[in-house]
Coordinates of N, CA, C and O in Angstrom, one line a residue:
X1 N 4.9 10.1 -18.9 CA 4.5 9.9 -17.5 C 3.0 10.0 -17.5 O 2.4 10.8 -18.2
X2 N 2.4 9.2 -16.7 CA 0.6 8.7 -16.8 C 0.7 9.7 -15.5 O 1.7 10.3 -15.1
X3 N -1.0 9.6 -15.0 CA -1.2 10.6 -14.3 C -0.9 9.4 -12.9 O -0.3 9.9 -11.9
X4 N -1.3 8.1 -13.0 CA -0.7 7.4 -11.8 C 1.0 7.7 -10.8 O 1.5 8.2 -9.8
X5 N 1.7 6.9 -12.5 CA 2.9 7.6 -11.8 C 3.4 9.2 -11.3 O 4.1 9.5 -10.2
X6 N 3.0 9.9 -12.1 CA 2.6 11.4 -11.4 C 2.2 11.4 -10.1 O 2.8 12.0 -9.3
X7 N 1.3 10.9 -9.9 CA 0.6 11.1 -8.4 C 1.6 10.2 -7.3 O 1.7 10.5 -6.1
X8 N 2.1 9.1 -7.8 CA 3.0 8.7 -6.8 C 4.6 9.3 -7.0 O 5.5 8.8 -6.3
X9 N 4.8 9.9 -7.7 CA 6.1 10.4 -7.8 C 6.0 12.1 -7.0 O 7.1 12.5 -6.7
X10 N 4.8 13.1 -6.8 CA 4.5 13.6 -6.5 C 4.3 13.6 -4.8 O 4.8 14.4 -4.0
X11 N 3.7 12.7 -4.4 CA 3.6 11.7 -3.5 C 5.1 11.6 -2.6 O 5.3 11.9 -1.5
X12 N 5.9 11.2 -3.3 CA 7.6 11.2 -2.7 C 8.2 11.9 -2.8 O 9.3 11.8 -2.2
X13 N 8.0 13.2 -3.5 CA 8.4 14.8 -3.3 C 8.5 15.2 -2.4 O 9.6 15.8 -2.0
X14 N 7.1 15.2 -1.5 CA 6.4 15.9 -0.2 C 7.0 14.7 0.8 O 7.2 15.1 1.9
X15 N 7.3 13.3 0.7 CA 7.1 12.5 1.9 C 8.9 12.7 2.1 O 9.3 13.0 3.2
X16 N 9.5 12.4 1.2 CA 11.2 12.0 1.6 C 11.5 13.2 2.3 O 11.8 12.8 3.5
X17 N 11.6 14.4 2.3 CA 12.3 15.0 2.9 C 12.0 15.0 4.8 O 12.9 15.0 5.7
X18 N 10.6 14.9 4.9 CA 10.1 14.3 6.2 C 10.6 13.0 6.7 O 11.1 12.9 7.9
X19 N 10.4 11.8 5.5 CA 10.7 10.5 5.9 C 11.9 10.4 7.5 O 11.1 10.3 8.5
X20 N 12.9 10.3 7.7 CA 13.6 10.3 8.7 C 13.1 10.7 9.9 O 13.4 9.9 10.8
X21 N 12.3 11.7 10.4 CA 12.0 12.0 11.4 C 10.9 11.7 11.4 O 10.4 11.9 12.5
X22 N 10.0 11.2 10.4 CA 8.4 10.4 10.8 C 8.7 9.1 11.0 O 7.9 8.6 11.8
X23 N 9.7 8.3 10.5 CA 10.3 7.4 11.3 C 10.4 6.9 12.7 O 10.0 5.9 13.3
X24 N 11.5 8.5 13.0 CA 11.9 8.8 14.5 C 10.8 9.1 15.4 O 11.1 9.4 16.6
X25 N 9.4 9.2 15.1 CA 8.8 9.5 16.0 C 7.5 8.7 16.0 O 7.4 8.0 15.0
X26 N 6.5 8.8 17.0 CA 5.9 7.8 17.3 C 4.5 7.7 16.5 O 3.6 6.9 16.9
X27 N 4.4 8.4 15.4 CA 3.4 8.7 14.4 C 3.5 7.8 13.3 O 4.5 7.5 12.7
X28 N 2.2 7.3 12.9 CA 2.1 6.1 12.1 C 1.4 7.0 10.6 O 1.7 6.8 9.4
X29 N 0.6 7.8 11.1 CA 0.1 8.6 9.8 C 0.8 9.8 10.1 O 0.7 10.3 11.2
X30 N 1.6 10.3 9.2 CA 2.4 11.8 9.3 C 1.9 13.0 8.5 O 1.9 12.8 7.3
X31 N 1.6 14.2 9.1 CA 0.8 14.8 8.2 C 2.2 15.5 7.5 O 3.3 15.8 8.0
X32 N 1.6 15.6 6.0 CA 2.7 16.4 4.9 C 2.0 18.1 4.8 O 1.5 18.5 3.7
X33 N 1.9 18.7 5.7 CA 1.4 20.2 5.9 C 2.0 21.3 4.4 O 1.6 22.5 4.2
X34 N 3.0 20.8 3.5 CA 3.2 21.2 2.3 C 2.4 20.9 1.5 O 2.2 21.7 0.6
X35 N 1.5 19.5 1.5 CA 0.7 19.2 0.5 C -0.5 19.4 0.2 O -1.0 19.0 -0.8
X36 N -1.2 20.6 1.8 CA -2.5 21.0 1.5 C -2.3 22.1 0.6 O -3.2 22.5 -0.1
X37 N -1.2 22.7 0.5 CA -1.2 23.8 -0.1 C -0.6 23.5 -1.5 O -0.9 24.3 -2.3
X38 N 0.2 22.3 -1.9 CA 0.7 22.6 -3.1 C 0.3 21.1 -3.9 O 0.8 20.9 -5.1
X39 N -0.6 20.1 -3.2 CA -1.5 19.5 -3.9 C -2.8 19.2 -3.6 O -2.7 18.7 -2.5
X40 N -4.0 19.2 -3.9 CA -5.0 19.3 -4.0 C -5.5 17.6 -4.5 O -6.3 17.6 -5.5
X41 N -5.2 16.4 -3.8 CA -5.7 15.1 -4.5 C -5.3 14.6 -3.1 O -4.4 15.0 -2.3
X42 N -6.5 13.3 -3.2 CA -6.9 12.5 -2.4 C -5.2 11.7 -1.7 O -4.2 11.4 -2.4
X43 N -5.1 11.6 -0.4 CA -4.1 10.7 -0.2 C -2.8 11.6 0.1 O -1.8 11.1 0.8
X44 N -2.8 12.4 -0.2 CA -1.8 13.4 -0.2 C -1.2 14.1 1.0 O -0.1 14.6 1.0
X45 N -1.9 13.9 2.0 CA -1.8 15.0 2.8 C -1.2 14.7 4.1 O -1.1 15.5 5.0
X46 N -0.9 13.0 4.1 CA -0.3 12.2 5.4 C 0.6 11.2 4.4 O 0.3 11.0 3.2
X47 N 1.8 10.7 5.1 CA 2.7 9.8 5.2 C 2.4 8.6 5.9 O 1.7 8.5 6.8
X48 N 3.2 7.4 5.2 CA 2.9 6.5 5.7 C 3.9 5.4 5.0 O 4.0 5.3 3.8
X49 N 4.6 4.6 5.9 CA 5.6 3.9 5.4 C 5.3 3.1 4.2 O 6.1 2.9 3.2
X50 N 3.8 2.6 4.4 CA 3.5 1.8 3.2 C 3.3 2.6 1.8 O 3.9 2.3 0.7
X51 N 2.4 3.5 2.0 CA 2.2 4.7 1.6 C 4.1 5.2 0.3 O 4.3 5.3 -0.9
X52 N 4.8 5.3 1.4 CA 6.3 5.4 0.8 C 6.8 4.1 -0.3 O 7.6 4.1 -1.3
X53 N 6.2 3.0 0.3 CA 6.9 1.8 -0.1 C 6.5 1.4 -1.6 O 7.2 0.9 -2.5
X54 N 4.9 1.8 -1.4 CA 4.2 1.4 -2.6 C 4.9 2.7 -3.6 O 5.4 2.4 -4.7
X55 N 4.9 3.9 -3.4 CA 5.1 4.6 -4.1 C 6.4 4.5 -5.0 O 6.7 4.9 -6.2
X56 N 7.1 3.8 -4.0 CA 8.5 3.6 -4.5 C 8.4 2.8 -5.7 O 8.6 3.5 -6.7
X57 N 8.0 1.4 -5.9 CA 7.4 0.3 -6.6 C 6.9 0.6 -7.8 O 7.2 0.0 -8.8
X58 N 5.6 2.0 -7.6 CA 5.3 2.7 -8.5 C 6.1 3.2 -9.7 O 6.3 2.7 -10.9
X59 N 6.6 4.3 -9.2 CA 7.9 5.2 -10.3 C 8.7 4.1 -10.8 O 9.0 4.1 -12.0
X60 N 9.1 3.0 -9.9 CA 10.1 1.9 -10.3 C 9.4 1.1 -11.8 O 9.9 0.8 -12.9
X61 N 8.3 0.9 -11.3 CA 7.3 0.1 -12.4 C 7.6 1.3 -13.7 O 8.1 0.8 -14.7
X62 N 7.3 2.8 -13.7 CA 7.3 3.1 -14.4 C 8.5 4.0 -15.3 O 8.5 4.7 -16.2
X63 N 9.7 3.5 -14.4 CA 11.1 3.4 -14.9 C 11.4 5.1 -14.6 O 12.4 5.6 -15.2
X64 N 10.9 5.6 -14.1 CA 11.2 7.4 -13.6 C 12.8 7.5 -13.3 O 13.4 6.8 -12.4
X65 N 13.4 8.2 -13.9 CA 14.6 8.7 -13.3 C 14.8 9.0 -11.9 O 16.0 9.1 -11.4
X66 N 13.6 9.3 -10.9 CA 13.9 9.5 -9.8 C 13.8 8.3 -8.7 O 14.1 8.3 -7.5
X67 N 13.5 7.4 -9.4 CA 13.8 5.7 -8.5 C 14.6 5.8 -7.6 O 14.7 5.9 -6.4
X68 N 15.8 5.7 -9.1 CA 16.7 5.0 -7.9 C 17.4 6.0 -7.1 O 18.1 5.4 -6.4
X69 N 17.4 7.0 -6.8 CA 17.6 8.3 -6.2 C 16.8 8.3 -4.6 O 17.3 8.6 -3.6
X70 N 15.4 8.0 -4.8 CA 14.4 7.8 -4.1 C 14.4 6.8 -3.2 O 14.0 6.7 -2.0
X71 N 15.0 5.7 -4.1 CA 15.2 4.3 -3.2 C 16.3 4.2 -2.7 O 16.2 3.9 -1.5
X72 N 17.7 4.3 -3.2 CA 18.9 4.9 -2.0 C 18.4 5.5 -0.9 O 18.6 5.0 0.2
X73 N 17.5 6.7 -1.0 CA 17.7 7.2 0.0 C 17.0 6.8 1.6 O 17.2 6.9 2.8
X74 N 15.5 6.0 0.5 CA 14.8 4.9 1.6 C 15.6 3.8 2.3 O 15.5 3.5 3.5
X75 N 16.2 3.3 1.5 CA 17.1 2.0 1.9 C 17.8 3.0 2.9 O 17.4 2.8 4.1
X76 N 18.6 3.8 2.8 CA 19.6 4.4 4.0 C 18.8 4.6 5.0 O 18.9 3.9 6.0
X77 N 17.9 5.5 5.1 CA 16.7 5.7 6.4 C 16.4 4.2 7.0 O 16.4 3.9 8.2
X78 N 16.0 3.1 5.7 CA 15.2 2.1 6.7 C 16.8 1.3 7.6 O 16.8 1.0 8.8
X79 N 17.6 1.2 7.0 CA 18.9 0.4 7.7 C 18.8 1.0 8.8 O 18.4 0.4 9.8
X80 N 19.6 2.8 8.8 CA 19.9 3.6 9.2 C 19.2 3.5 11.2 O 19.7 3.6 12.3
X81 N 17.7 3.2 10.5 CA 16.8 3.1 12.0 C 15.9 1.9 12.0 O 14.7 1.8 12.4
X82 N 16.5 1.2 11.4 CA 15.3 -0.7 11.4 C 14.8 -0.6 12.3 O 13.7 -0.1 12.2
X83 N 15.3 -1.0 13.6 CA 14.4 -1.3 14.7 C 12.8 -0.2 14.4 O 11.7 -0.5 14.2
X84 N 13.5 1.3 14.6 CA 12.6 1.8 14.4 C 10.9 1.9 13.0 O 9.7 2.1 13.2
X85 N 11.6 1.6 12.0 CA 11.2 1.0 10.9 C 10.2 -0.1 10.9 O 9.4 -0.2 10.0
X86 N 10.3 -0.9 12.0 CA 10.2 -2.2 11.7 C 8.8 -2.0 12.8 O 7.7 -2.5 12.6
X87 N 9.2 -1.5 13.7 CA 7.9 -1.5 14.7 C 6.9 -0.2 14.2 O 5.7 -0.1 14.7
X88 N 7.2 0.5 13.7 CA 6.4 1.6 12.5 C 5.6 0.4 11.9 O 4.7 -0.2 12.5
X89 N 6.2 0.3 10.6 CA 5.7 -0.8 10.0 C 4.7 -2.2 10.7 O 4.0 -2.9 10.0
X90 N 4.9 -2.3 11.6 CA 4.1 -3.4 12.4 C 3.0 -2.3 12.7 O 2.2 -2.1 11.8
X91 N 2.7 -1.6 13.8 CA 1.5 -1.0 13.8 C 1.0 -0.1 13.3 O 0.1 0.6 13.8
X92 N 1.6 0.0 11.9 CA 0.7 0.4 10.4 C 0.1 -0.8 10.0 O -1.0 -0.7 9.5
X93 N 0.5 -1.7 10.0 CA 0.1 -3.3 9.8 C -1.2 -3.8 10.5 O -2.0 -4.5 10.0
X94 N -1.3 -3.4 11.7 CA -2.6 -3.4 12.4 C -3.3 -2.3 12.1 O -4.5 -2.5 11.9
X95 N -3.1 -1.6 12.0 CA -4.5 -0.7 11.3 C -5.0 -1.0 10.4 O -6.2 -1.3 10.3
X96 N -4.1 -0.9 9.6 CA -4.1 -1.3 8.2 C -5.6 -2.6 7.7 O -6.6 -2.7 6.9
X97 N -4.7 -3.5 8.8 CA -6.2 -4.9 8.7 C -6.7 -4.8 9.3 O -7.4 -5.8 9.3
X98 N -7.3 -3.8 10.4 CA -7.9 -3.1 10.9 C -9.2 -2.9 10.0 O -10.3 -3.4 10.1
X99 N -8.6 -1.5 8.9 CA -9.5 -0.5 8.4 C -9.8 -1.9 6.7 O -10.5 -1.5 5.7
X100 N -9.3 -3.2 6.8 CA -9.2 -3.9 5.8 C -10.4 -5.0 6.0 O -10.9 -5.6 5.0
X101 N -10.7 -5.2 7.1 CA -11.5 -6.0 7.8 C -12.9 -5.0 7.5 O -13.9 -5.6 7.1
X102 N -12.8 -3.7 7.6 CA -14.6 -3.0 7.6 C -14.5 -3.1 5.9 O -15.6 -3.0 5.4
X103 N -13.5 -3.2 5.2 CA -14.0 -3.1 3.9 C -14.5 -4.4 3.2 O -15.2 -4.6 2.2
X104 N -13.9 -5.3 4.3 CA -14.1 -7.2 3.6 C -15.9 -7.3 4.2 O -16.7 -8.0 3.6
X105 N -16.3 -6.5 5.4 CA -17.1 -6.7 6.0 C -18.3 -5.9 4.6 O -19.3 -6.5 4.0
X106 N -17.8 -4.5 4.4 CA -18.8 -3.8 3.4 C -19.0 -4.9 1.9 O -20.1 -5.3 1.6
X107 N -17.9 -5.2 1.4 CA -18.1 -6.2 0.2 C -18.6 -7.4 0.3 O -18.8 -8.0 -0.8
X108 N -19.0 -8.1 1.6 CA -19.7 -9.1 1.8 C -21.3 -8.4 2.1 O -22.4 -8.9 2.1
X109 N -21.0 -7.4 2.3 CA -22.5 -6.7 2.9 C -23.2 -6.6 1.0 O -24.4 -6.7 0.7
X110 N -22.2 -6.4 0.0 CA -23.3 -5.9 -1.4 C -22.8 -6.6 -2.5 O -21.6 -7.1 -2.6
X111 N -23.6 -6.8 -3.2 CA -23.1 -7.3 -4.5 C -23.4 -6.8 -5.9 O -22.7 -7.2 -6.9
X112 N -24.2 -6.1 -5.8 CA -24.5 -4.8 -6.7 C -23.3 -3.6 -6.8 O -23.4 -2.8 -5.9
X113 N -22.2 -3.5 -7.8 CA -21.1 -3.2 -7.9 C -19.9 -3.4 -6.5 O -19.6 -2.4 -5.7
X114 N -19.6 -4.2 -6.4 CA -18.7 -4.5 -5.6 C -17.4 -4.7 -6.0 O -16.5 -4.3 -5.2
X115 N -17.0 -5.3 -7.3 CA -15.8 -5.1 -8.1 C -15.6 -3.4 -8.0 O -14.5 -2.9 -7.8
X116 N -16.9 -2.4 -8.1 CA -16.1 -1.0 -8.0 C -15.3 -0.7 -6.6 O -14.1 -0.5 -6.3
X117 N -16.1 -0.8 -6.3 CA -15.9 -0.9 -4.7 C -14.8 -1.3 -3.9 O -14.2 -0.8 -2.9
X118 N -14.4 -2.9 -4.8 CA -13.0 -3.5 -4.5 C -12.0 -2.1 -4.9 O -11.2 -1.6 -4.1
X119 N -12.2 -1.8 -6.1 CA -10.6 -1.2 -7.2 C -10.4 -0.2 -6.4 O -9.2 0.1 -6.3
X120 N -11.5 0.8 -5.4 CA -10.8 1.6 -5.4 C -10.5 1.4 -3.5 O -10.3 2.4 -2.9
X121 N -10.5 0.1 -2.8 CA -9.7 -0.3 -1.7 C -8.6 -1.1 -2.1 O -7.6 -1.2 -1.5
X122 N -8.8 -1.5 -3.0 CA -7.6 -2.6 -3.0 C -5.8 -2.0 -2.6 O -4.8 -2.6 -2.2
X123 N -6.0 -0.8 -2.8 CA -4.8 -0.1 -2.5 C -4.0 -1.0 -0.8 O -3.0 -1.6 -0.4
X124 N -5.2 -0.5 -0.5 CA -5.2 -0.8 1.2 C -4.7 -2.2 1.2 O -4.4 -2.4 2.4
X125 N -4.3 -3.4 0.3 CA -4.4 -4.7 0.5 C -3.4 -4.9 0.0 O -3.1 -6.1 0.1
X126 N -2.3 -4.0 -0.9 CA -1.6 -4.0 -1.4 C -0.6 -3.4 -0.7 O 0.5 -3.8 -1.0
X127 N -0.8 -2.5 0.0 CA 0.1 -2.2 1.4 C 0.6 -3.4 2.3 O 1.7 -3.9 2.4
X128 N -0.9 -3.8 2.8 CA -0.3 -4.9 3.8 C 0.5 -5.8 3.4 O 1.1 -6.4 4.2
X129 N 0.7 -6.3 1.7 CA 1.0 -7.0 1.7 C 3.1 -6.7 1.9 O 4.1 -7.3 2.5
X130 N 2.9 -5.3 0.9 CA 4.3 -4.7 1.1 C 4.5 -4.6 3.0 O 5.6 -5.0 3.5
X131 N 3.9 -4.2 3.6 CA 4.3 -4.1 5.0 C 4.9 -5.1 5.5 O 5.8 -5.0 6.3
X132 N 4.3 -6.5 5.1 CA 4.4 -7.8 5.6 C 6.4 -8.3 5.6 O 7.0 -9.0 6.4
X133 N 7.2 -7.5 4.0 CA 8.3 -7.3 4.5 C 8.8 -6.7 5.5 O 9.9 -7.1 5.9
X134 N 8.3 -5.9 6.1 CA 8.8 -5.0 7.2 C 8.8 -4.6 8.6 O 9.3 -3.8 9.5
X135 N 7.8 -5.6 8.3 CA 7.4 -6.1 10.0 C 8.4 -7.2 10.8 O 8.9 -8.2 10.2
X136 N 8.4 -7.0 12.2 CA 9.8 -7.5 12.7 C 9.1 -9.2 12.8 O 7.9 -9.4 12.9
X137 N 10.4 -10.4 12.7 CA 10.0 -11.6 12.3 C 9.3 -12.2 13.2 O 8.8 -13.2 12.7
X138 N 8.9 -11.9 15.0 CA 7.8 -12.1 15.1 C 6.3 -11.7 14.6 O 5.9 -10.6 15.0
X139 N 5.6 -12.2 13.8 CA 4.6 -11.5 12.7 C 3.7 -11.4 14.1 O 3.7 -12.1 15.1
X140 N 3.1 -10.2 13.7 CA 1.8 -9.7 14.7 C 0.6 -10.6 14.3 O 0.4 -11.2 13.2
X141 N -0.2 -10.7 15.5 CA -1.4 -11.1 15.9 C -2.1 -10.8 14.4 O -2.4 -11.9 13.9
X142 N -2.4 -9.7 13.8 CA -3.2 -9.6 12.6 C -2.6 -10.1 11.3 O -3.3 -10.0 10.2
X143 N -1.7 -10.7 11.4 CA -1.5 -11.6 10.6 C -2.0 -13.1 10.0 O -1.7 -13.8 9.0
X144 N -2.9 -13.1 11.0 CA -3.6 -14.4 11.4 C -5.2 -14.2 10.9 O -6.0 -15.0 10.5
X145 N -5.4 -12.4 11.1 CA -6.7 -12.2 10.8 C -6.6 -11.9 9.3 O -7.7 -11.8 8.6
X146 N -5.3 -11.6 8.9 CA -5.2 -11.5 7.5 C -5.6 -12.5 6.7 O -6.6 -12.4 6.0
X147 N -4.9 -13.7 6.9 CA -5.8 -14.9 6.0 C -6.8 -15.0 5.9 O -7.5 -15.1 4.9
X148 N -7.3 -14.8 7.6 CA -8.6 -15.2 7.5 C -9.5 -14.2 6.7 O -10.6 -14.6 6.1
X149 N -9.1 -13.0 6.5 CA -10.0 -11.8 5.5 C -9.5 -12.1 3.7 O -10.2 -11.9 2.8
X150 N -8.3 -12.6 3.6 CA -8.1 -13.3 2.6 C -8.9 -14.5 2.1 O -9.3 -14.6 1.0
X151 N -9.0 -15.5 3.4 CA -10.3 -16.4 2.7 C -11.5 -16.5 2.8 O -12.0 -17.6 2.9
X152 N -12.4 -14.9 3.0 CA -13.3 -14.6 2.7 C -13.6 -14.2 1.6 O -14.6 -14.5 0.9
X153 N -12.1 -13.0 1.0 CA -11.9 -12.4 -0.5 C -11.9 -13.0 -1.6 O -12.2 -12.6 -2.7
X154 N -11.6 -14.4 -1.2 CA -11.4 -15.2 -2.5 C -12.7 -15.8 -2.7 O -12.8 -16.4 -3.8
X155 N -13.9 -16.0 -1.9 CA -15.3 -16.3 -1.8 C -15.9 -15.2 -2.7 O -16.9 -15.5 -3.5
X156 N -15.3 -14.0 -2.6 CA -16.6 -12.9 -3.2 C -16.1 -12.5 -4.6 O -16.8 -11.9 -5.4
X157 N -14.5 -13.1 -5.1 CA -14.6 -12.7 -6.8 C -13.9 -14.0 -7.2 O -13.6 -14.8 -6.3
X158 N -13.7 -14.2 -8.3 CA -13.0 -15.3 -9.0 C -11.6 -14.3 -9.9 O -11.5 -13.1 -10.2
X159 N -10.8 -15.2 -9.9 CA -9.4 -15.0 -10.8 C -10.5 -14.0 -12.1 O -11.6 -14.0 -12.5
X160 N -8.7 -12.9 -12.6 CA -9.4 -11.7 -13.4 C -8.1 -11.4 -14.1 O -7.0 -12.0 -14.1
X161 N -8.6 -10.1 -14.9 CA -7.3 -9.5 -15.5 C -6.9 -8.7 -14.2 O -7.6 -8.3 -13.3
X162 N -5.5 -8.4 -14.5 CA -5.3 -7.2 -13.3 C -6.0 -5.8 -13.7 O -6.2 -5.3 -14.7
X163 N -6.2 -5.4 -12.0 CA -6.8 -4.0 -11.9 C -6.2 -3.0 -11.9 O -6.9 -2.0 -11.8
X164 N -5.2 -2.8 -12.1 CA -4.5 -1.7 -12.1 C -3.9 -1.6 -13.6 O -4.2 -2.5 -14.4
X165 N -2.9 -0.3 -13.9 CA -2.5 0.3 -14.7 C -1.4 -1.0 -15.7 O -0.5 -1.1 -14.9
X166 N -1.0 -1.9 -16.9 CA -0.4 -2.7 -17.1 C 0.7 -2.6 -16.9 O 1.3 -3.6 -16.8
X167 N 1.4 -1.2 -16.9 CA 3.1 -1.4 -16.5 C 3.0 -1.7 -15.0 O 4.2 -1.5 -14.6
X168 N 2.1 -2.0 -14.2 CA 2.1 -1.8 -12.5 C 2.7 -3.8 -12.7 O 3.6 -4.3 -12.1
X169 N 2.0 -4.7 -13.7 CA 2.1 -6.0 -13.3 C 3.5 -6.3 -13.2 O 3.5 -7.4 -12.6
X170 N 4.9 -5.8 -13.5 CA 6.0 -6.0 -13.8 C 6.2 -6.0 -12.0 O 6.8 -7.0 -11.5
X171 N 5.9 -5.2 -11.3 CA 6.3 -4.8 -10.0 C 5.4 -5.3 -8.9 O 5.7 -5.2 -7.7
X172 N 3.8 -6.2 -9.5 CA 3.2 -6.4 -8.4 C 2.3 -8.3 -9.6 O 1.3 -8.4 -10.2
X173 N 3.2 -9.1 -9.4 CA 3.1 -9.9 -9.9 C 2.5 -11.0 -9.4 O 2.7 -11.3 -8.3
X174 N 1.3 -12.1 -10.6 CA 0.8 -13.5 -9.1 C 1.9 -14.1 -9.0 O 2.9 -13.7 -9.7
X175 N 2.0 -14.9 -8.2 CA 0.7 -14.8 -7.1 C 1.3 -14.4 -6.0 O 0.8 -14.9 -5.0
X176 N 2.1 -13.6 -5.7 CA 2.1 -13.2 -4.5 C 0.9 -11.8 -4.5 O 0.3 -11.9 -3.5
X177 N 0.6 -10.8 -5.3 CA -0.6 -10.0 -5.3 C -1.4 -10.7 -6.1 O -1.7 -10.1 -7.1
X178 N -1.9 -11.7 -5.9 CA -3.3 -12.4 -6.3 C -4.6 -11.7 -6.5 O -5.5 -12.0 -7.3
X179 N -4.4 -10.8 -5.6 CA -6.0 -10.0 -5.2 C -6.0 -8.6 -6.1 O -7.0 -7.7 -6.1
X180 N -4.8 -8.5 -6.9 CA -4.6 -7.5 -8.0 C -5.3 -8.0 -9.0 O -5.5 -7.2 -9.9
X181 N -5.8 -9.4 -9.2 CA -6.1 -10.3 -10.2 C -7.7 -11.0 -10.2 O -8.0 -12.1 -10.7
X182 N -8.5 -10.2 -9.7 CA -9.7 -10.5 -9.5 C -10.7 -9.8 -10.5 O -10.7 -8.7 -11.0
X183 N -11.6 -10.9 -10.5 CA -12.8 -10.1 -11.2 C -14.6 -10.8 -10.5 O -14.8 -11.6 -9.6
X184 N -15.2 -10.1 -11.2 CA -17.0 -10.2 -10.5 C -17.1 -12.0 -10.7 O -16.7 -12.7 -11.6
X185 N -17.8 -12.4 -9.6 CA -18.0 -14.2 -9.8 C -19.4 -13.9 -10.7 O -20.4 -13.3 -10.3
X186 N -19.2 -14.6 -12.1 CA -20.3 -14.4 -13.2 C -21.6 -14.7 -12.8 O -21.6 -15.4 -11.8
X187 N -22.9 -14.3 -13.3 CA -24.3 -14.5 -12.6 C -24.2 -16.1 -13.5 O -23.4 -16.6 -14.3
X188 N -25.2 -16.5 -12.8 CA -25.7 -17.9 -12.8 C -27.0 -18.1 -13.8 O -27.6 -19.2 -13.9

């Protein structure tokens, strides 16, 4: 086990047992008040369906015994309260491209390390794209602003190796995560 999968399998320790009632209630970021005290790393310390979803994907990528245990139990919660699920997931979705929009805005602002810059948002872009299942089939309004921040993204790098960890590509493959697959547009 790498320290990635660790951190997202750690990650769904502290979130499932909450999961169901951060659901049920009208909170889009849920704080995990276990994790200030028994983890100490970035990310840790709120819930978030995406947040769950990706994490799931993770351990799965990295074949963890606690997958499929983890994912039963998500799948039962998300059926269990879709509706509710579904409108969660929608306005995590607006935030989301929201807080995705100041980062497309920052990486157009520099070009002097901006590939760093990308790797360590791109998280955020890989959410929306998992949310994009789970949002109810009228797609929201930022849906629309998504492209359009999409075809700004593809202006500031050219096609790359993937950025992330290599057992992640089995679970986050082109082209639908395209933007996992970027690198610096070469100097001239």
């Amino acid at each position: 086990m790498n320290d990635v999968s660790q951190y997202h399998l750690k990650y769904l320790k502290l979130a499932i047992p909450d999961l169901e009632s951060y659901v049920l209630s009208p909170t889009v970021f849920w704080p995990l008040p276990s994790a200030s005290s028994s983890i100490n790393e970035p990310g840790m310390d709120q819930m978030t369906l995406g947040g769950v979803i990706l994490s799931l994907k993770v351990i799965t990528a990295f074949s963890l015994p606690e997958a499929m245990t983890f994912s039963d139990i998500i799948n039962d919660i998300r059926e269990r309260w879709r509706s509710n699920w579904a409108k969660k997931a929608a306005r995590e979705f607006a935030q989301r491209v929201h807080n995705w929009e100041h980062t497309i805005q920052e990486l157009t602002r520099q070009s002097a390390g901006r590939l760093n810059v990308y790797r360590g948002q791109v998280r955020n872009r890989v959410i929306l794209e998992l949310l994009k299942d789970e949002i109810p089939p009228e797609k929201p309004a930022e849906l629309g602003a998504l492209v359009s921040l999409d075809s700004t993204l593809r202006n500031l790098f050219v096609p790359g190796e993937f950025l992330w960890d290599t057992p992640l590509q089995s679970v986050f493959p082109q082209p639908r995560f395209w933007f996992l697959y970027l690198t610096s547009i070469p100097s001239k």
